[in-house]
PDB file of C-alpha atoms and ligand atoms in Angstrom:
ATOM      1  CA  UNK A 135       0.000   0.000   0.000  1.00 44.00           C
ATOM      2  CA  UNK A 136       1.504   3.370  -1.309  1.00 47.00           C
ATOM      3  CA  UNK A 137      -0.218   5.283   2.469  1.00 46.00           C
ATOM      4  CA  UNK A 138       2.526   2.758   4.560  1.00 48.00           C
ATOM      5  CA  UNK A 139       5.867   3.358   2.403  1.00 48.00           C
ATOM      6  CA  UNK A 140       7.965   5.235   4.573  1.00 51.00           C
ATOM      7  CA  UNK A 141       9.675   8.829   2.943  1.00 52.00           C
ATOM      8  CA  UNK A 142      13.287   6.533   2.015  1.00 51.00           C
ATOM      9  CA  UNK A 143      11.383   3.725   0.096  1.00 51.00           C
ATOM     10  CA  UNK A 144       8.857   6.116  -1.314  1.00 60.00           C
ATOM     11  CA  UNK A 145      11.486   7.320  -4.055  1.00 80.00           C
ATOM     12  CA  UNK A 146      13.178   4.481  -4.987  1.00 87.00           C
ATOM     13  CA  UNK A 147      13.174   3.444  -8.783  1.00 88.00           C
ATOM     14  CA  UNK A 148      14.178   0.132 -10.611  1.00 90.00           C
ATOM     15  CA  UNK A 149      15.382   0.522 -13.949  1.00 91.00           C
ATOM     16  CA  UNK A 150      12.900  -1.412 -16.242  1.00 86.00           C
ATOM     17  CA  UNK A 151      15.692  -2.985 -18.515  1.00 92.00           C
ATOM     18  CA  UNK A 152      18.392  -3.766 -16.065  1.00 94.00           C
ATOM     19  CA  UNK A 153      16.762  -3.400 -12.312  1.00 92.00           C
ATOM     20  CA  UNK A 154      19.219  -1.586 -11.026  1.00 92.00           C
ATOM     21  CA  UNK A 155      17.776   0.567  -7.928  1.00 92.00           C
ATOM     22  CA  UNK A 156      18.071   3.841  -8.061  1.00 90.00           C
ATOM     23  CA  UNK A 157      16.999   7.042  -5.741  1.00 90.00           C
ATOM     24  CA  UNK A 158      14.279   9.452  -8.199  1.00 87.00           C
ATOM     25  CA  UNK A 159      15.346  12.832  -8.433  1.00 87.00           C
ATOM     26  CA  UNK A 160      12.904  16.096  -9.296  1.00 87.00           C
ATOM     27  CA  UNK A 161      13.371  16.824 -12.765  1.00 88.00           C
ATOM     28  CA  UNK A 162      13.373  20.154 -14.759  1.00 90.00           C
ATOM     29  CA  UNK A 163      10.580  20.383 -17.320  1.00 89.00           C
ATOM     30  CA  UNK A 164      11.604  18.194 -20.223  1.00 87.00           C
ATOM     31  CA  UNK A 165      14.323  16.472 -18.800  1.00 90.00           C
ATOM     32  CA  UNK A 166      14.727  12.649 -18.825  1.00 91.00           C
ATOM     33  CA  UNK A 167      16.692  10.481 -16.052  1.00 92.00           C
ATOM     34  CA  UNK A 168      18.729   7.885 -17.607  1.00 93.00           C
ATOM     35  CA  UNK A 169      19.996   4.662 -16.017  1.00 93.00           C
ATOM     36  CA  UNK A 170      23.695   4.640 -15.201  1.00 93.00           C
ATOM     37  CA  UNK A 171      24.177   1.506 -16.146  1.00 93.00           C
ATOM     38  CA  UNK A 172      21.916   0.953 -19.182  1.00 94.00           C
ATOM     39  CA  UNK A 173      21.144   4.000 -20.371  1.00 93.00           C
ATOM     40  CA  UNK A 174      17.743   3.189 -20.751  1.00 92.00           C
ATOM     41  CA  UNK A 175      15.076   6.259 -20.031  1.00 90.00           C
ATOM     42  CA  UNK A 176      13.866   5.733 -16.372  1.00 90.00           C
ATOM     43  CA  UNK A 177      10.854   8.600 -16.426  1.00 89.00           C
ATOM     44  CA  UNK A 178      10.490  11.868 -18.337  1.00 89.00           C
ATOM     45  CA  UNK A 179       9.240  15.569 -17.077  1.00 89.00           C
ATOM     46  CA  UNK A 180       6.624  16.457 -19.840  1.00 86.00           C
ATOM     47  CA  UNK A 181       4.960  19.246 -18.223  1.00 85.00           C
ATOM     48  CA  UNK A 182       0.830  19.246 -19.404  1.00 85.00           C
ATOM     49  CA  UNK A 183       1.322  15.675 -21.110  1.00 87.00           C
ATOM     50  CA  UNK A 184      -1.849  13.973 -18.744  1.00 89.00           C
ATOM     51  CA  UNK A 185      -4.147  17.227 -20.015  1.00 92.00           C
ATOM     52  CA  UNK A 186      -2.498  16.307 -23.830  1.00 93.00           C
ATOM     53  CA  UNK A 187      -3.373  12.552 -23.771  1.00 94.00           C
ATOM     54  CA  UNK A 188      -6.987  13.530 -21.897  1.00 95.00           C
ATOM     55  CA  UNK A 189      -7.873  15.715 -24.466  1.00 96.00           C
ATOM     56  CA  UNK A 190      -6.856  13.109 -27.628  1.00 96.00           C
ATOM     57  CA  UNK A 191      -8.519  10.029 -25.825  1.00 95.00           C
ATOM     58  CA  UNK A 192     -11.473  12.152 -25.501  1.00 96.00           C
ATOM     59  CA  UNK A 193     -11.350  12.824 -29.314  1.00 97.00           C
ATOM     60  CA  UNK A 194     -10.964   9.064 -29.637  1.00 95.00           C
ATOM     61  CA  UNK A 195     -13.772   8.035 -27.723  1.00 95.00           C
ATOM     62  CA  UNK A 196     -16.013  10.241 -30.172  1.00 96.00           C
ATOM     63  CA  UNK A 197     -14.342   8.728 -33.306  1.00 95.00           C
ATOM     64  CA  UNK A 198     -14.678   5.228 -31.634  1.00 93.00           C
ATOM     65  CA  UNK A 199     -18.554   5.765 -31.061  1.00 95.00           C
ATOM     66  CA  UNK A 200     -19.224   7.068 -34.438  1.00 95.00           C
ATOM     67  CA  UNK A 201     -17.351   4.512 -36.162  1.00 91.00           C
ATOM     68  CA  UNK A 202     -19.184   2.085 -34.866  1.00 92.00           C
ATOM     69  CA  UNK A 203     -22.542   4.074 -34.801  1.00 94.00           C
ATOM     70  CA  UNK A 204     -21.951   3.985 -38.832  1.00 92.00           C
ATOM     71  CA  UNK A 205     -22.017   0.784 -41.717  1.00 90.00           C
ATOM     72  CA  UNK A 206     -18.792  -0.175 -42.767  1.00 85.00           C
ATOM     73  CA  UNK A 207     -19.505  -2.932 -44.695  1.00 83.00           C
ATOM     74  CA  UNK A 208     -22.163  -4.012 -47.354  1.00 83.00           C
ATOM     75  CA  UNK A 209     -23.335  -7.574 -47.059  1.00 77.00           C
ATOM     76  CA  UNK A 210     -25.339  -9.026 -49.846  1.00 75.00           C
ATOM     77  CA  UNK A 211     -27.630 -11.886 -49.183  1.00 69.00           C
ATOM     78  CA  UNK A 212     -30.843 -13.380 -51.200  1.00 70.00           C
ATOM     79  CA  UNK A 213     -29.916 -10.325 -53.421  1.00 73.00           C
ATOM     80  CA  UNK A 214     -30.317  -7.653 -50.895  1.00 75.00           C
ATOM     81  CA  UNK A 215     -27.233  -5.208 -50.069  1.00 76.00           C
ATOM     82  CA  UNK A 216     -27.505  -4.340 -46.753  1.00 80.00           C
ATOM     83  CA  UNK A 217     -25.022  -1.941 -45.033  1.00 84.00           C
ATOM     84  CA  UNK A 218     -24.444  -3.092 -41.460  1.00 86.00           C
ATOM     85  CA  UNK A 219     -21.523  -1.694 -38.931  1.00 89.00           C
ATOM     86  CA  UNK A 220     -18.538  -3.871 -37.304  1.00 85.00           C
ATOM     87  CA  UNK A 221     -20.543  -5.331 -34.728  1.00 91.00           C
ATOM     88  CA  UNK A 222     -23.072  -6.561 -37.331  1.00 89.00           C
ATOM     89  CA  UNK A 223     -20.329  -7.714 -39.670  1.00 86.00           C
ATOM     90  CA  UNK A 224     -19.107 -10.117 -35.951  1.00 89.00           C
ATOM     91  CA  UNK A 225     -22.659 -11.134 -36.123  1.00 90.00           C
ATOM     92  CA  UNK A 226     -22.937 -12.136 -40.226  1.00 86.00           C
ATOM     93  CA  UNK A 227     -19.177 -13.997 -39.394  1.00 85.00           C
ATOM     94  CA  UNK A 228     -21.248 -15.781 -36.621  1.00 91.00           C
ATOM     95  CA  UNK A 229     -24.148 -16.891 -38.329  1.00 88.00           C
ATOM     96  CA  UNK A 230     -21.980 -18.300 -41.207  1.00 84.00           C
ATOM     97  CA  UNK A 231     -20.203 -20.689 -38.734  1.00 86.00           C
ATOM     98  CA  UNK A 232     -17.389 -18.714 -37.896  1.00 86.00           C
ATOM     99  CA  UNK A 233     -17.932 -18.093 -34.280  1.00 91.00           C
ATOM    100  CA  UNK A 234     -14.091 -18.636 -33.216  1.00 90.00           C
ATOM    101  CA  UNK A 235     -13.303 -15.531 -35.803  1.00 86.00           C
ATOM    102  CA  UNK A 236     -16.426 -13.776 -35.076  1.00 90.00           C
ATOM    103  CA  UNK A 237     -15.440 -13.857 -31.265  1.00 91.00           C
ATOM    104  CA  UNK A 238     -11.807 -13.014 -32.331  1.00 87.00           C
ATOM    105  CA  UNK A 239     -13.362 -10.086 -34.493  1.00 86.00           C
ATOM    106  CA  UNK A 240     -15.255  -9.044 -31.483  1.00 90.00           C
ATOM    107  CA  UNK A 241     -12.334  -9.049 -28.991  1.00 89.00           C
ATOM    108  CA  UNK A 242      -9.754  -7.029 -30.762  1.00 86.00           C
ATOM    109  CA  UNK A 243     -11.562  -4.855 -32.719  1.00 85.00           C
ATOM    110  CA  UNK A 244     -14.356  -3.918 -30.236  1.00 89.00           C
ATOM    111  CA  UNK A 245     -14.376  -5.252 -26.328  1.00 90.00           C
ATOM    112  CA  UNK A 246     -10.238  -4.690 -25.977  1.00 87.00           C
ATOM    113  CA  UNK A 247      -9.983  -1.258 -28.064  1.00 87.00           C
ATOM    114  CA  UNK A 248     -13.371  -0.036 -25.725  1.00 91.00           C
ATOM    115  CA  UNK A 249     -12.434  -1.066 -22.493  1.00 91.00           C
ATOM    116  CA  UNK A 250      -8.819   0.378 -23.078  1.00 90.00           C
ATOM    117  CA  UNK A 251     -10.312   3.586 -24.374  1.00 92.00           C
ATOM    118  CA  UNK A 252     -12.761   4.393 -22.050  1.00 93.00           C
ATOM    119  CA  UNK A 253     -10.769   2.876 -18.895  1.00 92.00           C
ATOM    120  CA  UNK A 254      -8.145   5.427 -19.309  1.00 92.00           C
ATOM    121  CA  UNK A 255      -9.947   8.449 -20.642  1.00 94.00           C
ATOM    122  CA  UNK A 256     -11.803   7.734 -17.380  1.00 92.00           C
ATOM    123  CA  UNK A 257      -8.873   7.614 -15.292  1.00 92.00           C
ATOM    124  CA  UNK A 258      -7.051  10.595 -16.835  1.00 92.00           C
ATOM    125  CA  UNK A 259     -10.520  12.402 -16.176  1.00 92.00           C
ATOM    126  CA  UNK A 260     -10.981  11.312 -12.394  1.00 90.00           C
ATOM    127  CA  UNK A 261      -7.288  12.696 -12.117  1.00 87.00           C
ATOM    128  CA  UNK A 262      -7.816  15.796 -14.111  1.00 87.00           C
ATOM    129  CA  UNK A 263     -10.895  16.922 -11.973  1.00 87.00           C
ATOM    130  CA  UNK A 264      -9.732  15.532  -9.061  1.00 80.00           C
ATOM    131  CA  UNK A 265     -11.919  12.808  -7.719  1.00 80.00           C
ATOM    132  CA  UNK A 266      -9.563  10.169  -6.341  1.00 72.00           C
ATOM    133  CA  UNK A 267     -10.785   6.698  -5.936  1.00 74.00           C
ATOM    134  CA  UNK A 268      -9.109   3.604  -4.462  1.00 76.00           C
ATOM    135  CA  UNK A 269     -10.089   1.284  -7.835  1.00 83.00           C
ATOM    136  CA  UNK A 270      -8.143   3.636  -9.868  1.00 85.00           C
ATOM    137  CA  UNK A 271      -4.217   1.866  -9.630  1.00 87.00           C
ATOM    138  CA  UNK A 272      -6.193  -1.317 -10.034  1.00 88.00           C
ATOM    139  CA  UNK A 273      -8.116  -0.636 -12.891  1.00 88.00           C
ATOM    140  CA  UNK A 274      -5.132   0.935 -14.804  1.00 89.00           C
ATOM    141  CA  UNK A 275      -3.396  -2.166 -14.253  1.00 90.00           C
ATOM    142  CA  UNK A 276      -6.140  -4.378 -15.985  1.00 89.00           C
ATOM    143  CA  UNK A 277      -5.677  -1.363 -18.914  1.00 88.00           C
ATOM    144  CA  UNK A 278      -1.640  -2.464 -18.782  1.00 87.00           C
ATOM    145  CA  UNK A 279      -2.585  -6.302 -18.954  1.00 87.00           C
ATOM    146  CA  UNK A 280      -5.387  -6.249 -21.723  1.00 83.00           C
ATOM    147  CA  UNK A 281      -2.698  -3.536 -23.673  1.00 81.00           C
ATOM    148  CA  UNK A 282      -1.204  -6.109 -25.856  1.00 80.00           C
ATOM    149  CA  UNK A 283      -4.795  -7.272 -26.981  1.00 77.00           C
ATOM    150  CA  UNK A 284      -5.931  -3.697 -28.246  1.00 74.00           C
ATOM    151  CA  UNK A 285      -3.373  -2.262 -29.802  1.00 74.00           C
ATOM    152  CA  UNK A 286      -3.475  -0.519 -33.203  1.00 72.00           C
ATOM    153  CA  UNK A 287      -1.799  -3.461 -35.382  1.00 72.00           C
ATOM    154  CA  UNK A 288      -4.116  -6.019 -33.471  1.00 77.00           C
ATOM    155  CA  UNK A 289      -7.031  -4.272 -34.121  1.00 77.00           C
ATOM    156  CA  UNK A 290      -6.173  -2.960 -37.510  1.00 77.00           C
ATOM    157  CA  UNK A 291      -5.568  -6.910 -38.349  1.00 76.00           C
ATOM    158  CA  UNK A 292      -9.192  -7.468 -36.758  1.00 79.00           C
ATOM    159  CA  UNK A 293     -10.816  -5.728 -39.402  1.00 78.00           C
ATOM    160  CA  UNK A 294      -9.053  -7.051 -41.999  1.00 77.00           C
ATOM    161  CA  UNK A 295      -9.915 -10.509 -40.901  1.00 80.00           C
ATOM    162  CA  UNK A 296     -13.341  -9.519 -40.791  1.00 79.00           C
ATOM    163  CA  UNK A 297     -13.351  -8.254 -43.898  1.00 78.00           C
ATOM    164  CA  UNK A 298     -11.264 -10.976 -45.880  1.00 79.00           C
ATOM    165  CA  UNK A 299     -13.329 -13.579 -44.325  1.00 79.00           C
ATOM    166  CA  UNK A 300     -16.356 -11.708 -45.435  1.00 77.00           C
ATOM    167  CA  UNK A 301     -15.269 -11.318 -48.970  1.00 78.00           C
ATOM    168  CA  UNK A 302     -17.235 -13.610 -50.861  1.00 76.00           C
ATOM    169  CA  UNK A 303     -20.443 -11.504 -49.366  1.00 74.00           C
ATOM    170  CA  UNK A 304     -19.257  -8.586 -48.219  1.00 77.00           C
ATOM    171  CA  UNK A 305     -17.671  -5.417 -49.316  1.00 80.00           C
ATOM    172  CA  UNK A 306     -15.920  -2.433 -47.797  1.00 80.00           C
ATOM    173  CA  UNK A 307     -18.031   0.958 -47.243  1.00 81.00           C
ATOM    174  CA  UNK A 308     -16.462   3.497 -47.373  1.00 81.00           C
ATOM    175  CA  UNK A 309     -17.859   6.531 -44.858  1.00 87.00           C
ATOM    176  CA  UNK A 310     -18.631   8.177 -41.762  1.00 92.00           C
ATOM    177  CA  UNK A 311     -17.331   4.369 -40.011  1.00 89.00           C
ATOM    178  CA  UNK A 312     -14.407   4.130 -42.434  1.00 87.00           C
ATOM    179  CA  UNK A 313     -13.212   7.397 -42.209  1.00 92.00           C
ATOM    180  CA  UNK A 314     -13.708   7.624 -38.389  1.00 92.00           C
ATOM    181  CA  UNK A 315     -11.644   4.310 -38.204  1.00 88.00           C
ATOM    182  CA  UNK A 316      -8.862   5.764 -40.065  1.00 88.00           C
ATOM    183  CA  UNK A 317      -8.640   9.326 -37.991  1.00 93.00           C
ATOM    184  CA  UNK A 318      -8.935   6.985 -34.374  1.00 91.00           C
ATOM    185  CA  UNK A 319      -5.694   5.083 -35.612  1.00 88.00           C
ATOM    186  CA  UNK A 320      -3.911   8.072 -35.835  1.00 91.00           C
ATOM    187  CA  UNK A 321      -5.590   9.976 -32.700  1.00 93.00           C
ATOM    188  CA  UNK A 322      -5.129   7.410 -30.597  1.00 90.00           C
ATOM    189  CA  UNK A 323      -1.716   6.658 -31.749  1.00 89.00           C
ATOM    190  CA  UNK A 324      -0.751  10.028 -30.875  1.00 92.00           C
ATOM    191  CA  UNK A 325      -2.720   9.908 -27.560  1.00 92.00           C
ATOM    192  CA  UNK A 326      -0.304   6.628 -26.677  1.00 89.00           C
ATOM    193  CA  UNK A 327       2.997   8.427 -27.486  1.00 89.00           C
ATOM    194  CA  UNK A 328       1.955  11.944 -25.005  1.00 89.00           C
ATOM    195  CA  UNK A 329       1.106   9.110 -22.519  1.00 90.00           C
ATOM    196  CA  UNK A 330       3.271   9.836 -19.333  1.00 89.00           C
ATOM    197  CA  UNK A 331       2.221   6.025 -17.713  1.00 87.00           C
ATOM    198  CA  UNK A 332       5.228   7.295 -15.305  1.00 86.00           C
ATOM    199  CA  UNK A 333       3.715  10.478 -14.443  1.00 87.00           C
ATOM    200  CA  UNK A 334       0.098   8.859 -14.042  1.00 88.00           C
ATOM    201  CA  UNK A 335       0.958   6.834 -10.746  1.00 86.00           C
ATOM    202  CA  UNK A 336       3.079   9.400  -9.786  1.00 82.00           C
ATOM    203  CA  UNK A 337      -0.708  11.160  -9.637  1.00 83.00           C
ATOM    204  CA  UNK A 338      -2.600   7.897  -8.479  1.00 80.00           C
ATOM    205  CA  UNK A 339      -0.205   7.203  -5.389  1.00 74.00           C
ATOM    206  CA  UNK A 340       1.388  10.266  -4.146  1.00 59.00           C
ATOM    207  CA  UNK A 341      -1.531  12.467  -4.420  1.00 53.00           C
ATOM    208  CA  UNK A 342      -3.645  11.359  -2.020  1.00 50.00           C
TER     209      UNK A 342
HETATM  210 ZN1  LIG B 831      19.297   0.189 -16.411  1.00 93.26          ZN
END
């Protein structure tokens, strides 16, 4: 529990590529420390960086909702085109016996991108306006362990899958959905690289 470190252990850091244990020191706005040993980048000083990556998730969330608010694929059946969004394209790869890539569709390219999005937009927001909960370091932890199953490659390969597997009936559509999922790529790609993770428990344990 971060309330019964005592002042000594408080500020000690291990160096996440070689572990050597080091003493944190205050930083000057834009400065790095670097690991004696390694040289690897312990923690950075990017002054404003939570407000940065707040304001970009935020800006994701919307493109998030609105691309899958929108069709992004057509699906012909019995000679009827019908334009249906992701979430109805997991459901056509489910009724055509795919359920292991339907479900596969549905993890990566909607439950893991979601709950990462809107997990740490609500974090950085509880932080930003101040309203401190004890879940927070626990829930940003489940955002750290479900990372490698929403990331932008992952879920870029979702779609594809979707839509390679849905060839034969489907087709690509390309609007609002299409173009939102090509702008949250990028957002949110930019949102990840302002991310200060180092800064954020900084805020979540020493704030309090
Ligand atoms: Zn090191």
């Amino acid at each position: 529990m971060p309330s019964t470190l005592s002042p000594s252990t408080a500020k000690l850091i291990a160096c996440p590529e070689c572990d050597l244990l080091q003493r944190e020191i205050p930083l000057p706005p834009g400065g790095a420390a670097i690991c004696p040993r390694c040289e690897a980048v312990l923690y950075r000083n990017t002054p404003g960086s939570l407000d940065r990556t707040l304001a970009l998730l935020l800006a994701s969330v919307i493109l998030f909702v609105l691309a899958n608010a929108f069709p992004i694929v057509g699906i012909e059946s019995r000679g009827n085109r019908n334009a249906t969004t992701l979430f109805g394209a997991v459901l056509t790869l489910w009724d055509e016996d795919m359920p292991i890539v339907a479900g596969l569709v549905f993890f990566t390219t909607i439950f893991a991108p979601a709950f990462e999005l809107f997990a740490l937009t609500a974090i950085l927001a509880a932080i930003r306006w101040g309203l401190r909960s004890r879940p927070l370091p626990r829930v940003f932890r489940l955002v750290l362990a479900a990372r490698p199953w929403s990331m932008v490659e992952v879920f870029m390969l979702g779609v594809l899958v979707a839509v390679v597997k849905l060839s034969h009936l489907a087709h690509i559509t390309p609007g609002i959905a299409l173009w939102s999922y090509g702008a949250l790529i990028a957002i949110f790609a930019a949102a990840m690289s302002t991310f200060n993770a180092h800064e954020l428990w900084e805020r979540l344990t020493f704030d309090r």
